[in-house]
Amino acid sequence: MAKDRSQRDDYTAPLRRLLTGVVCLCLLAIFLIWRIDSPRVERFRAQVVDAVVPSMDWAMIPVEGAINLFRDFQSYQRLAEQNRELRSELRQMRAWKEAALQLEQENARLLDLNNVRLDPRLTYVTGVVMADSGSPFRQSVILNVGARDGVRDGWAAMDGIGLVGRISGTGQDTARVILLTDAASAVPALIQPSGQSTLVAGDNSPAPVIDFLENPDLVRPGDRVVTSGDGNVFPAGLLIGQVTQDRFGRLRVRLSADYERLEFLRVLRHHGSEVIKDPGGLVVPAPGINIPQPRPEGLGNEAAAGATDGE
């Protein structure tokens, strides 16, 4: 064993010295070649660089990948920031869109109110619906107009199309409107074109009932229902709705007012019709015509004649 080890040492030591010498000579030659200033040597160096450097592209692939990953991460951060900004702008645009739709609806309601044709003698005040106090037992709304605006109990309230209800309570700045659908509501009405008088009574359903109809055979679904003005409750001719029939065959009124979107209501200033108490007050005598006075009670025919002669 000792002999074999000594033989390997005899071979490896000279080989090491030989390889060391060859490496030193190669390094010296490379140094000299890179230091020689000659066109031929320069072309040789360029050929060596062209042959060696491209083969190092594999070493740059991880570096380029890391650089591209970092750039992609920065781009992702910018995209995330832009996405957040766009989402915020989109929320703002939705808010502006909702505000624009609400303004458009309010404008349409106000235009409807302005287009309603009323008796020129009737004046009105427009109020905004502040709250809906409707319940299964009471259906009403509250307006932002009251006694300071001259609103009184019993006045009619309309939307852009038809009658909604009547004022049932006033405060200084607010007023309550009992809707036609409320169970406490009863409105004298007229059905056109038959001219039948009736009473539109609410029963807490979307379609009030037609009661006390004299001749139901003359009434057809689709006939117009307007206020009659009887009882000095409402002005005559205000549109209520159209006649309809439920599944039980009972006549009801499909209201023209849009109860689902009550935003503005017009309160009609109705001070009532002139009540004539004197039977002769309706006929105004022409100028120059003497109207005989009624005979005083307790006087006989002779006394009445004497009073006439004395005149």
PDB file of C-alpha atoms in Angstrom:
ATOM      1  CA  MET A   1       0.000   0.000   0.000  1.00  0.00           C
ATOM      2  CA  ALA A   2       2.850   2.343   0.858  1.00  0.00           C
ATOM      3  CA  LYS A   3       4.485   1.532  -2.455  1.00  0.00           C
ATOM      4  CA  ASP A   4       1.356   2.339  -4.507  1.00  0.00           C
ATOM      5  CA  ARG A   5       0.916   5.669  -2.692  1.00  0.00           C
ATOM      6  CA  SER A   6       4.514   6.667  -3.403  1.00  0.00           C
ATOM      7  CA  GLN A   7       4.066   5.825  -7.089  1.00  0.00           C
ATOM      8  CA  ARG A   8       0.931   8.073  -7.365  1.00  0.00           C
ATOM      9  CA  ASP A   9       2.838  10.931  -5.736  1.00  0.00           C
ATOM     10  CA  ASP A  10       5.636  10.520  -8.258  1.00  0.00           C
ATOM     11  CA  TYR A  11       3.125  11.017 -11.139  1.00  0.00           C
ATOM     12  CA  THR A  12       0.798  13.714  -9.729  1.00  0.00           C
ATOM     13  CA  ALA A  13       3.470  16.166  -8.583  1.00  0.00           C
ATOM     14  CA  PRO A  14       4.996  16.674 -12.074  1.00  0.00           C
ATOM     15  CA  LEU A  15       1.485  16.899 -13.628  1.00  0.00           C
ATOM     16  CA  ARG A  16       0.504  19.631 -11.216  1.00  0.00           C
ATOM     17  CA  ARG A  17       3.618  21.601 -11.970  1.00  0.00           C
ATOM     18  CA  LEU A  18       3.038  21.127 -15.723  1.00  0.00           C
ATOM     19  CA  LEU A  19      -0.590  22.283 -15.557  1.00  0.00           C
ATOM     20  CA  THR A  20       0.372  25.282 -13.463  1.00  0.00           C
ATOM     21  CA  GLY A  21       2.990  26.262 -16.006  1.00  0.00           C
ATOM     22  CA  VAL A  22       0.538  25.901 -18.913  1.00  0.00           C
ATOM     23  CA  VAL A  23      -2.081  28.044 -17.144  1.00  0.00           C
ATOM     24  CA  CYS A  24       0.497  30.730 -16.412  1.00  0.00           C
ATOM     25  CA  LEU A  25       1.647  30.727 -20.030  1.00  0.00           C
ATOM     26  CA  CYS A  26      -1.979  31.023 -21.244  1.00  0.00           C
ATOM     27  CA  LEU A  27      -2.653  33.919 -18.922  1.00  0.00           C
ATOM     28  CA  LEU A  28       0.556  35.599 -20.001  1.00  0.00           C
ATOM     29  CA  ALA A  29      -0.378  35.106 -23.651  1.00  0.00           C
ATOM     30  CA  ILE A  30      -3.855  36.562 -23.066  1.00  0.00           C
ATOM     31  CA  PHE A  31      -2.302  39.505 -21.267  1.00  0.00           C
ATOM     32  CA  LEU A  32       0.114  40.137 -24.076  1.00  0.00           C
ATOM     33  CA  ILE A  33      -2.562  39.790 -26.727  1.00  0.00           C
ATOM     34  CA  TRP A  34      -4.780  42.325 -24.916  1.00  0.00           C
ATOM     35  CA  ARG A  35      -1.875  44.730 -24.506  1.00  0.00           C
ATOM     36  CA  ILE A  36      -0.509  44.591 -28.058  1.00  0.00           C
ATOM     37  CA  ASP A  37      -1.654  47.582 -30.093  1.00  0.00           C
ATOM     38  CA  SER A  38      -1.944  46.221 -33.597  1.00  0.00           C
ATOM     39  CA  PRO A  39      -4.786  46.113 -36.154  1.00  0.00           C
ATOM     40  CA  ARG A  40      -4.477  42.390 -36.642  1.00  0.00           C
ATOM     41  CA  VAL A  41      -4.445  41.725 -32.916  1.00  0.00           C
ATOM     42  CA  GLU A  42      -7.418  44.084 -32.552  1.00  0.00           C
ATOM     43  CA  ARG A  43      -9.379  42.093 -35.152  1.00  0.00           C
ATOM     44  CA  PHE A  44      -8.404  38.902 -33.348  1.00  0.00           C
ATOM     45  CA  ARG A  45      -9.595  40.295 -30.030  1.00  0.00           C
ATOM     46  CA  ALA A  46     -12.910  41.356 -31.653  1.00  0.00           C
ATOM     47  CA  GLN A  47     -13.430  37.863 -33.056  1.00  0.00           C
ATOM     48  CA  VAL A  48     -12.708  36.353 -29.652  1.00  0.00           C
ATOM     49  CA  VAL A  49     -15.191  38.723 -27.962  1.00  0.00           C
ATOM     50  CA  ASP A  50     -17.855  37.976 -30.594  1.00  0.00           C
ATOM     51  CA  ALA A  51     -17.370  34.276 -30.075  1.00  0.00           C
ATOM     52  CA  VAL A  52     -17.322  34.303 -26.251  1.00  0.00           C
ATOM     53  CA  VAL A  53     -19.710  37.075 -25.129  1.00  0.00           C
ATOM     54  CA  PRO A  54     -22.915  35.833 -26.898  1.00  0.00           C
ATOM     55  CA  SER A  55     -22.509  32.521 -25.198  1.00  0.00           C
ATOM     56  CA  MET A  56     -23.041  34.385 -21.883  1.00  0.00           C
ATOM     57  CA  ASP A  57     -26.678  35.252 -22.691  1.00  0.00           C
ATOM     58  CA  TRP A  58     -27.901  32.324 -20.601  1.00  0.00           C
ATOM     59  CA  ALA A  59     -26.362  33.984 -17.555  1.00  0.00           C
ATOM     60  CA  MET A  60     -28.368  37.193 -18.203  1.00  0.00           C
ATOM     61  CA  ILE A  61     -31.733  35.421 -18.477  1.00  0.00           C
ATOM     62  CA  PRO A  62     -32.390  35.311 -14.669  1.00  0.00           C
ATOM     63  CA  VAL A  63     -31.289  38.931 -14.328  1.00  0.00           C
ATOM     64  CA  GLU A  64     -33.553  40.069 -17.154  1.00  0.00           C
ATOM     65  CA  GLY A  65     -36.418  38.011 -15.696  1.00  0.00           C
ATOM     66  CA  ALA A  66     -35.990  39.659 -12.309  1.00  0.00           C
ATOM     67  CA  ILE A  67     -35.906  43.100 -13.928  1.00  0.00           C
ATOM     68  CA  ASN A  68     -39.048  42.353 -15.955  1.00  0.00           C
ATOM     69  CA  LEU A  69     -40.795  41.010 -12.824  1.00  0.00           C
ATOM     70  CA  PHE A  70     -39.972  44.193 -10.934  1.00  0.00           C
ATOM     71  CA  ARG A  71     -41.241  46.329 -13.800  1.00  0.00           C
ATOM     72  CA  ASP A  72     -44.434  44.268 -13.993  1.00  0.00           C
ATOM     73  CA  PHE A  73     -44.966  44.736 -10.264  1.00  0.00           C
ATOM     74  CA  GLN A  74     -44.587  48.503 -10.627  1.00  0.00           C
ATOM     75  CA  SER A  75     -47.027  48.440 -13.542  1.00  0.00           C
ATOM     76  CA  TYR A  76     -49.479  46.401 -11.437  1.00  0.00           C
ATOM     77  CA  GLN A  77     -49.252  48.975  -8.640  1.00  0.00           C
ATOM     78  CA  ARG A  78     -49.991  51.773 -11.105  1.00  0.00           C
ATOM     79  CA  LEU A  79     -52.941  49.805 -12.526  1.00  0.00           C
ATOM     80  CA  ALA A  80     -54.285  49.184  -9.020  1.00  0.00           C
ATOM     81  CA  GLU A  81     -54.090  52.916  -8.220  1.00  0.00           C
ATOM     82  CA  GLN A  82     -55.792  53.793 -11.497  1.00  0.00           C
ATOM     83  CA  ASN A  83     -58.475  51.194 -10.762  1.00  0.00           C
ATOM     84  CA  ARG A  84     -59.156  52.726  -7.348  1.00  0.00           C
ATOM     85  CA  GLU A  85     -59.354  56.197  -8.886  1.00  0.00           C
ATOM     86  CA  LEU A  86     -61.733  54.965 -11.593  1.00  0.00           C
ATOM     87  CA  ARG A  87     -63.934  53.255  -8.996  1.00  0.00           C
ATOM     88  CA  SER A  88     -64.096  56.455  -6.972  1.00  0.00           C
ATOM     89  CA  GLU A  89     -64.977  58.475 -10.075  1.00  0.00           C
ATOM     90  CA  LEU A  90     -67.607  55.876 -10.997  1.00  0.00           C
ATOM     91  CA  ARG A  91     -69.227  56.185  -7.560  1.00  0.00           C
ATOM     92  CA  GLN A  92     -69.273  59.948  -7.950  1.00  0.00           C
ATOM     93  CA  MET A  93     -70.784  59.630 -11.419  1.00  0.00           C
ATOM     94  CA  ARG A  94     -73.477  57.302 -10.061  1.00  0.00           C
ATOM     95  CA  ALA A  95     -74.269  59.822  -7.335  1.00  0.00           C
ATOM     96  CA  TRP A  96     -74.506  62.590  -9.941  1.00  0.00           C
ATOM     97  CA  LYS A  97     -76.661  60.349 -12.126  1.00  0.00           C
ATOM     98  CA  GLU A  98     -79.035  59.648  -9.234  1.00  0.00           C
ATOM     99  CA  ALA A  99     -79.212  63.364  -8.434  1.00  0.00           C
ATOM    100  CA  ALA A 100     -79.906  64.141 -12.095  1.00  0.00           C
ATOM    101  CA  LEU A 101     -82.682  61.523 -12.226  1.00  0.00           C
ATOM    102  CA  GLN A 102     -84.271  62.909  -9.077  1.00  0.00           C
ATOM    103  CA  LEU A 103     -84.140  66.439 -10.480  1.00  0.00           C
ATOM    104  CA  GLU A 104     -85.615  65.200 -13.745  1.00  0.00           C
ATOM    105  CA  GLN A 105     -88.461  63.468 -11.907  1.00  0.00           C
ATOM    106  CA  GLU A 106     -89.126  66.552  -9.766  1.00  0.00           C
ATOM    107  CA  ASN A 107     -89.111  68.692 -12.899  1.00  0.00           C
ATOM    108  CA  ALA A 108     -91.617  66.328 -14.536  1.00  0.00           C
ATOM    109  CA  ARG A 109     -93.854  66.477 -11.466  1.00  0.00           C
ATOM    110  CA  LEU A 110     -93.755  70.276 -11.432  1.00  0.00           C
ATOM    111  CA  LEU A 111     -94.497  70.389 -15.159  1.00  0.00           C
ATOM    112  CA  ASP A 112     -97.468  68.098 -14.587  1.00  0.00           C
ATOM    113  CA  LEU A 113     -98.714  70.388 -11.849  1.00  0.00           C
ATOM    114  CA  ASN A 114     -98.380  73.405 -14.126  1.00  0.00           C
ATOM    115  CA  ASN A 115    -100.216  71.673 -16.970  1.00  0.00           C
ATOM    116  CA  VAL A 116    -103.301  70.814 -14.895  1.00  0.00           C
ATOM    117  CA  ARG A 117    -106.237  72.916 -16.042  1.00  0.00           C
ATOM    118  CA  LEU A 118    -108.285  74.245 -13.144  1.00  0.00           C
ATOM    119  CA  ASP A 119    -111.078  76.692 -12.667  1.00  0.00           C
ATOM    120  CA  PRO A 120    -109.567  80.186 -13.114  1.00  0.00           C
ATOM    121  CA  ARG A 121    -111.259  81.213  -9.880  1.00  0.00           C
ATOM    122  CA  LEU A 122    -109.281  78.614  -7.948  1.00  0.00           C
ATOM    123  CA  THR A 123    -105.855  79.486  -6.633  1.00  0.00           C
ATOM    124  CA  TYR A 124    -103.414  77.021  -5.153  1.00  0.00           C
ATOM    125  CA  VAL A 125    -100.229  76.549  -3.174  1.00  0.00           C
ATOM    126  CA  THR A 126     -97.760  73.781  -3.967  1.00  0.00           C
ATOM    127  CA  GLY A 127     -96.207  71.745  -1.174  1.00  0.00           C
ATOM    128  CA  VAL A 128     -93.586  69.025  -0.933  1.00  0.00           C
ATOM    129  CA  VAL A 129     -94.475  65.679   0.623  1.00  0.00           C
ATOM    130  CA  MET A 130     -92.250  65.450   3.684  1.00  0.00           C
ATOM    131  CA  ALA A 131     -93.360  62.117   5.156  1.00  0.00           C
ATOM    132  CA  ASP A 132     -95.777  59.276   4.537  1.00  0.00           C
ATOM    133  CA  SER A 133     -97.601  58.282   7.687  1.00  0.00           C
ATOM    134  CA  GLY A 134     -99.547  55.560   5.958  1.00  0.00           C
ATOM    135  CA  SER A 135    -100.446  52.422   7.881  1.00  0.00           C
ATOM    136  CA  PRO A 136    -102.909  49.546   7.498  1.00  0.00           C
ATOM    137  CA  PHE A 137    -105.455  51.637   9.429  1.00  0.00           C
ATOM    138  CA  ARG A 138    -104.658  55.208   8.358  1.00  0.00           C
ATOM    139  CA  GLN A 139    -103.317  56.525   5.086  1.00  0.00           C
ATOM    140  CA  SER A 140    -102.091  60.102   4.959  1.00  0.00           C
ATOM    141  CA  VAL A 141     -99.113  62.265   4.025  1.00  0.00           C
ATOM    142  CA  ILE A 142     -97.606  65.409   5.506  1.00  0.00           C
ATOM    143  CA  LEU A 143     -96.862  68.557   3.463  1.00  0.00           C
ATOM    144  CA  ASN A 144     -94.452  71.369   4.207  1.00  0.00           C
ATOM    145  CA  VAL A 145     -97.167  74.038   3.929  1.00  0.00           C
ATOM    146  CA  GLY A 146     -99.483  75.077   6.731  1.00  0.00           C
ATOM    147  CA  ALA A 147    -101.331  77.924   8.375  1.00  0.00           C
ATOM    148  CA  ARG A 148     -98.622  80.434   7.516  1.00  0.00           C
ATOM    149  CA  ASP A 149     -99.388  79.716   3.838  1.00  0.00           C
ATOM    150  CA  GLY A 150    -103.116  80.135   4.379  1.00  0.00           C
ATOM    151  CA  VAL A 151    -103.939  76.420   4.193  1.00  0.00           C
ATOM    152  CA  ARG A 152    -107.224  75.401   5.824  1.00  0.00           C
ATOM    153  CA  ASP A 153    -108.851  72.137   6.763  1.00  0.00           C
ATOM    154  CA  GLY A 154    -110.964  70.503   4.079  1.00  0.00           C
ATOM    155  CA  TRP A 155    -109.122  71.916   1.066  1.00  0.00           C
ATOM    156  CA  ALA A 156    -108.438  69.530  -1.818  1.00  0.00           C
ATOM    157  CA  ALA A 157    -104.952  68.270  -2.639  1.00  0.00           C
ATOM    158  CA  MET A 158    -103.974  67.114  -6.144  1.00  0.00           C
ATOM    159  CA  ASP A 159    -100.899  65.767  -7.849  1.00  0.00           C
ATOM    160  CA  GLY A 160    -100.109  66.368 -11.514  1.00  0.00           C
ATOM    161  CA  ILE A 161    -103.127  64.380 -12.744  1.00  0.00           C
ATOM    162  CA  GLY A 162    -105.909  63.779 -10.259  1.00  0.00           C
ATOM    163  CA  LEU A 163    -107.298  64.280  -6.780  1.00  0.00           C
ATOM    164  CA  VAL A 164    -105.226  62.843  -3.932  1.00  0.00           C
ATOM    165  CA  GLY A 165    -107.140  63.764  -0.783  1.00  0.00           C
ATOM    166  CA  ARG A 166    -108.085  66.610   1.507  1.00  0.00           C
ATOM    167  CA  ILE A 167    -106.432  68.605   4.269  1.00  0.00           C
ATOM    168  CA  SER A 168    -107.410  67.117   7.618  1.00  0.00           C
ATOM    169  CA  GLY A 169    -105.169  69.055   9.981  1.00  0.00           C
ATOM    170  CA  THR A 170    -102.948  72.108   9.767  1.00  0.00           C
ATOM    171  CA  GLY A 171    -100.024  73.312  11.801  1.00  0.00           C
ATOM    172  CA  GLN A 172     -98.056  76.479  11.473  1.00  0.00           C
ATOM    173  CA  ASP A 173     -95.632  75.002   8.943  1.00  0.00           C
ATOM    174  CA  THR A 174     -97.122  71.599   8.039  1.00  0.00           C
ATOM    175  CA  ALA A 175    -100.428  70.080   7.012  1.00  0.00           C
ATOM    176  CA  ARG A 176    -101.787  66.531   6.955  1.00  0.00           C
ATOM    177  CA  VAL A 177    -103.532  65.179   3.864  1.00  0.00           C
ATOM    178  CA  ILE A 178    -105.991  62.315   4.266  1.00  0.00           C
ATOM    179  CA  LEU A 179    -105.781  60.238   1.077  1.00  0.00           C
ATOM    180  CA  LEU A 180    -108.809  59.067  -0.868  1.00  0.00           C
ATOM    181  CA  THR A 181    -107.855  55.494   0.007  1.00  0.00           C
ATOM    182  CA  ASP A 182    -108.240  56.109   3.751  1.00  0.00           C
ATOM    183  CA  ALA A 183    -111.258  54.513   5.447  1.00  0.00           C
ATOM    184  CA  ALA A 184    -112.320  57.917   6.795  1.00  0.00           C
ATOM    185  CA  SER A 185    -112.480  59.448   3.305  1.00  0.00           C
ATOM    186  CA  ALA A 186    -115.789  59.869   1.455  1.00  0.00           C
ATOM    187  CA  VAL A 187    -116.055  62.160  -1.576  1.00  0.00           C
ATOM    188  CA  PRO A 188    -119.259  63.040  -3.466  1.00  0.00           C
ATOM    189  CA  ALA A 189    -118.583  62.253  -7.109  1.00  0.00           C
ATOM    190  CA  LEU A 190    -120.144  62.214 -10.535  1.00  0.00           C
ATOM    191  CA  ILE A 191    -119.706  59.456 -13.104  1.00  0.00           C
ATOM    192  CA  GLN A 192    -119.439  60.579 -16.695  1.00  0.00           C
ATOM    193  CA  PRO A 193    -121.014  60.298 -19.213  1.00  0.00           C
ATOM    194  CA  SER A 194    -124.028  58.754 -17.462  1.00  0.00           C
ATOM    195  CA  GLY A 195    -124.216  61.588 -14.919  1.00  0.00           C
ATOM    196  CA  GLN A 196    -124.782  59.217 -12.003  1.00  0.00           C
ATOM    197  CA  SER A 197    -124.121  60.697  -8.569  1.00  0.00           C
ATOM    198  CA  THR A 198    -122.201  58.493  -6.180  1.00  0.00           C
ATOM    199  CA  LEU A 199    -119.932  58.476  -3.161  1.00  0.00           C
ATOM    200  CA  VAL A 200    -116.276  57.415  -3.480  1.00  0.00           C
ATOM    201  CA  ALA A 201    -115.413  55.855  -0.121  1.00  0.00           C
ATOM    202  CA  GLY A 202    -111.966  54.648   0.849  1.00  0.00           C
ATOM    203  CA  ASP A 203    -111.436  51.247   2.466  1.00  0.00           C
ATOM    204  CA  ASN A 204    -107.617  51.257   2.888  1.00  0.00           C
ATOM    205  CA  SER A 205    -107.205  49.554  -0.492  1.00  0.00           C
ATOM    206  CA  PRO A 206    -105.608  51.076  -3.614  1.00  0.00           C
ATOM    207  CA  ALA A 207    -109.036  51.368  -5.289  1.00  0.00           C
ATOM    208  CA  PRO A 208    -111.818  53.134  -3.321  1.00  0.00           C
ATOM    209  CA  VAL A 209    -115.360  51.768  -3.430  1.00  0.00           C
ATOM    210  CA  ILE A 210    -118.262  53.324  -5.342  1.00  0.00           C
ATOM    211  CA  ASP A 211    -121.239  53.502  -2.945  1.00  0.00           C
ATOM    212  CA  PHE A 212    -124.832  54.745  -3.097  1.00  0.00           C
ATOM    213  CA  LEU A 213    -125.101  54.453  -6.854  1.00  0.00           C
ATOM    214  CA  GLU A 214    -128.670  55.040  -8.045  1.00  0.00           C
ATOM    215  CA  ASN A 215    -128.546  53.042 -11.284  1.00  0.00           C
ATOM    216  CA  PRO A 216    -125.490  50.763 -11.598  1.00  0.00           C
ATOM    217  CA  ASP A 217    -126.628  49.492 -15.007  1.00  0.00           C
ATOM    218  CA  LEU A 218    -125.725  52.842 -16.575  1.00  0.00           C
ATOM    219  CA  VAL A 219    -122.136  52.678 -15.351  1.00  0.00           C
ATOM    220  CA  ARG A 220    -119.419  50.897 -17.333  1.00  0.00           C
ATOM    221  CA  PRO A 221    -115.767  50.198 -16.498  1.00  0.00           C
ATOM    222  CA  GLY A 222    -113.636  52.978 -17.902  1.00  0.00           C
ATOM    223  CA  ASP A 223    -116.115  55.783 -17.183  1.00  0.00           C
ATOM    224  CA  ARG A 224    -114.606  58.958 -15.764  1.00  0.00           C
ATOM    225  CA  VAL A 225    -115.162  59.814 -12.121  1.00  0.00           C
ATOM    226  CA  VAL A 226    -114.978  63.479 -11.108  1.00  0.00           C
ATOM    227  CA  THR A 227    -115.971  65.436  -8.035  1.00  0.00           C
ATOM    228  CA  SER A 228    -119.560  66.630  -8.053  1.00  0.00           C
ATOM    229  CA  GLY A 229    -119.172  69.552  -5.658  1.00  0.00           C
ATOM    230  CA  ASP A 230    -122.119  68.349  -3.550  1.00  0.00           C
ATOM    231  CA  GLY A 231    -121.975  69.134   0.122  1.00  0.00           C
ATOM    232  CA  ASN A 232    -119.467  71.913  -0.521  1.00  0.00           C
ATOM    233  CA  VAL A 233    -116.645  69.415   0.124  1.00  0.00           C
ATOM    234  CA  PHE A 234    -114.587  69.796  -3.069  1.00  0.00           C
ATOM    235  CA  PRO A 235    -114.818  71.996  -6.149  1.00  0.00           C
ATOM    236  CA  ALA A 236    -116.747  70.347  -8.957  1.00  0.00           C
ATOM    237  CA  GLY A 237    -114.978  68.765 -11.912  1.00  0.00           C
ATOM    238  CA  LEU A 238    -111.754  67.540 -10.245  1.00  0.00           C
ATOM    239  CA  LEU A 239    -110.620  64.268 -11.799  1.00  0.00           C
ATOM    240  CA  ILE A 240    -110.659  61.298  -9.427  1.00  0.00           C
ATOM    241  CA  GLY A 241    -110.127  58.330 -11.749  1.00  0.00           C
ATOM    242  CA  GLN A 242    -111.931  55.715 -13.796  1.00  0.00           C
ATOM    243  CA  VAL A 243    -114.507  53.099 -12.947  1.00  0.00           C
ATOM    244  CA  THR A 244    -113.195  49.558 -12.572  1.00  0.00           C
ATOM    245  CA  GLN A 245    -114.626  46.293 -11.304  1.00  0.00           C
ATOM    246  CA  ASP A 246    -112.982  43.908  -8.857  1.00  0.00           C
ATOM    247  CA  ARG A 247    -113.164  40.116  -8.985  1.00  0.00           C
ATOM    248  CA  PHE A 248    -116.277  40.115  -6.802  1.00  0.00           C
ATOM    249  CA  GLY A 249    -118.150  42.376  -9.233  1.00  0.00           C
ATOM    250  CA  ARG A 250    -118.050  45.447  -7.000  1.00  0.00           C
ATOM    251  CA  LEU A 251    -117.486  48.792  -8.674  1.00  0.00           C
ATOM    252  CA  ARG A 252    -114.398  50.669  -7.636  1.00  0.00           C
ATOM    253  CA  VAL A 253    -112.330  53.647  -8.783  1.00  0.00           C
ATOM    254  CA  ARG A 254    -108.898  53.275 -10.319  1.00  0.00           C
ATOM    255  CA  LEU A 255    -107.309  56.506  -9.106  1.00  0.00           C
ATOM    256  CA  SER A 256    -105.614  58.755 -11.636  1.00  0.00           C
ATOM    257  CA  ALA A 257    -103.149  60.117  -9.079  1.00  0.00           C
ATOM    258  CA  ASP A 258     -99.843  58.272  -8.816  1.00  0.00           C
ATOM    259  CA  TYR A 259     -99.859  57.228  -5.163  1.00  0.00           C
ATOM    260  CA  GLU A 260     -96.546  55.406  -5.558  1.00  0.00           C
ATOM    261  CA  ARG A 261     -94.644  58.631  -6.218  1.00  0.00           C
ATOM    262  CA  LEU A 262     -96.244  61.467  -4.277  1.00  0.00           C
ATOM    263  CA  GLU A 263     -93.580  64.186  -4.213  1.00  0.00           C
ATOM    264  CA  PHE A 264     -95.437  67.446  -4.863  1.00  0.00           C
ATOM    265  CA  LEU A 265     -99.077  68.216  -4.107  1.00  0.00           C
ATOM    266  CA  ARG A 266    -101.163  71.193  -5.111  1.00  0.00           C
ATOM    267  CA  VAL A 267    -103.506  72.442  -2.387  1.00  0.00           C
ATOM    268  CA  LEU A 268    -106.520  74.211  -3.910  1.00  0.00           C
ATOM    269  CA  ARG A 269    -107.783  77.307  -2.131  1.00  0.00           C
ATOM    270  CA  HIS A 270    -111.506  76.596  -2.137  1.00  0.00           C
ATOM    271  CA  HIS A 271    -113.589  78.903   0.036  1.00  0.00           C
ATOM    272  CA  GLY A 272    -116.838  77.180  -0.823  1.00  0.00           C
ATOM    273  CA  SER A 273    -119.733  78.083  -3.064  1.00  0.00           C
ATOM    274  CA  GLU A 274    -122.064  80.942  -2.304  1.00  0.00           C
ATOM    275  CA  VAL A 275    -124.970  79.713  -0.218  1.00  0.00           C
ATOM    276  CA  ILE A 276    -128.373  81.281  -1.117  1.00  0.00           C
ATOM    277  CA  LYS A 277    -130.721  81.366   1.865  1.00  0.00           C
ATOM    278  CA  ASP A 278    -133.365  83.818   0.564  1.00  0.00           C
ATOM    279  CA  PRO A 279    -135.551  82.195  -2.143  1.00  0.00           C
ATOM    280  CA  GLY A 280    -135.716  85.476  -4.044  1.00  0.00           C
ATOM    281  CA  GLY A 281    -132.059  86.247  -3.724  1.00  0.00           C
ATOM    282  CA  LEU A 282    -131.165  84.394  -6.923  1.00  0.00           C
ATOM    283  CA  VAL A 283    -133.410  86.624  -9.089  1.00  0.00           C
ATOM    284  CA  VAL A 284    -132.218  90.217  -9.245  1.00  0.00           C
ATOM    285  CA  PRO A 285    -135.062  92.684 -10.139  1.00  0.00           C
ATOM    286  CA  ALA A 286    -134.652  94.886 -13.183  1.00  0.00           C
ATOM    287  CA  PRO A 287    -134.361  98.649 -12.615  1.00  0.00           C
ATOM    288  CA  GLY A 288    -137.715 100.510 -12.385  1.00  0.00           C
ATOM    289  CA  ILE A 289    -139.851  97.475 -11.515  1.00  0.00           C
ATOM    290  CA  ASN A 290    -141.682  97.539  -8.190  1.00  0.00           C
ATOM    291  CA  ILE A 291    -141.930  94.222  -6.473  1.00  0.00           C
ATOM    292  CA  PRO A 292    -144.991  93.851  -4.185  1.00  0.00           C
ATOM    293  CA  GLN A 293    -144.040  93.496  -0.579  1.00  0.00           C
ATOM    294  CA  PRO A 294    -145.346  90.577   1.458  1.00  0.00           C
ATOM    295  CA  ARG A 295    -148.480  91.351   3.531  1.00  0.00           C
ATOM    296  CA  PRO A 296    -147.752  91.798   7.250  1.00  0.00           C
ATOM    297  CA  GLU A 297    -149.002  89.038   9.437  1.00  0.00           C
ATOM    298  CA  GLY A 298    -152.074  89.790  11.635  1.00  0.00           C
ATOM    299  CA  LEU A 299    -153.686  92.250   9.250  1.00  0.00           C
ATOM    300  CA  GLY A 300    -156.942  91.494   7.528  1.00  0.00           C
ATOM    301  CA  ASN A 301    -157.876  92.267   3.981  1.00  0.00           C
ATOM    302  CA  GLU A 302    -159.383  95.646   4.923  1.00  0.00           C
ATOM    303  CA  ALA A 303    -156.369  96.688   6.915  1.00  0.00           C
ATOM    304  CA  ALA A 304    -154.136  95.623   4.043  1.00  0.00           C
ATOM    305  CA  ALA A 305    -156.268  97.636   1.610  1.00  0.00           C
ATOM    306  CA  GLY A 306    -156.190 100.675   3.887  1.00  0.00           C
ATOM    307  CA  ALA A 307    -152.452 100.433   4.127  1.00  0.00           C
ATOM    308  CA  THR A 308    -152.329 100.336   0.387  1.00  0.00           C
ATOM    309  CA  ASP A 309    -154.554 103.404   0.025  1.00  0.00           C
ATOM    310  CA  GLY A 310    -152.459 105.279   2.538  1.00  0.00           C
ATOM    311  CA  GLU A 311    -149.483 104.764   0.403  1.00  0.00           C
TER     312      GLU A 311
END
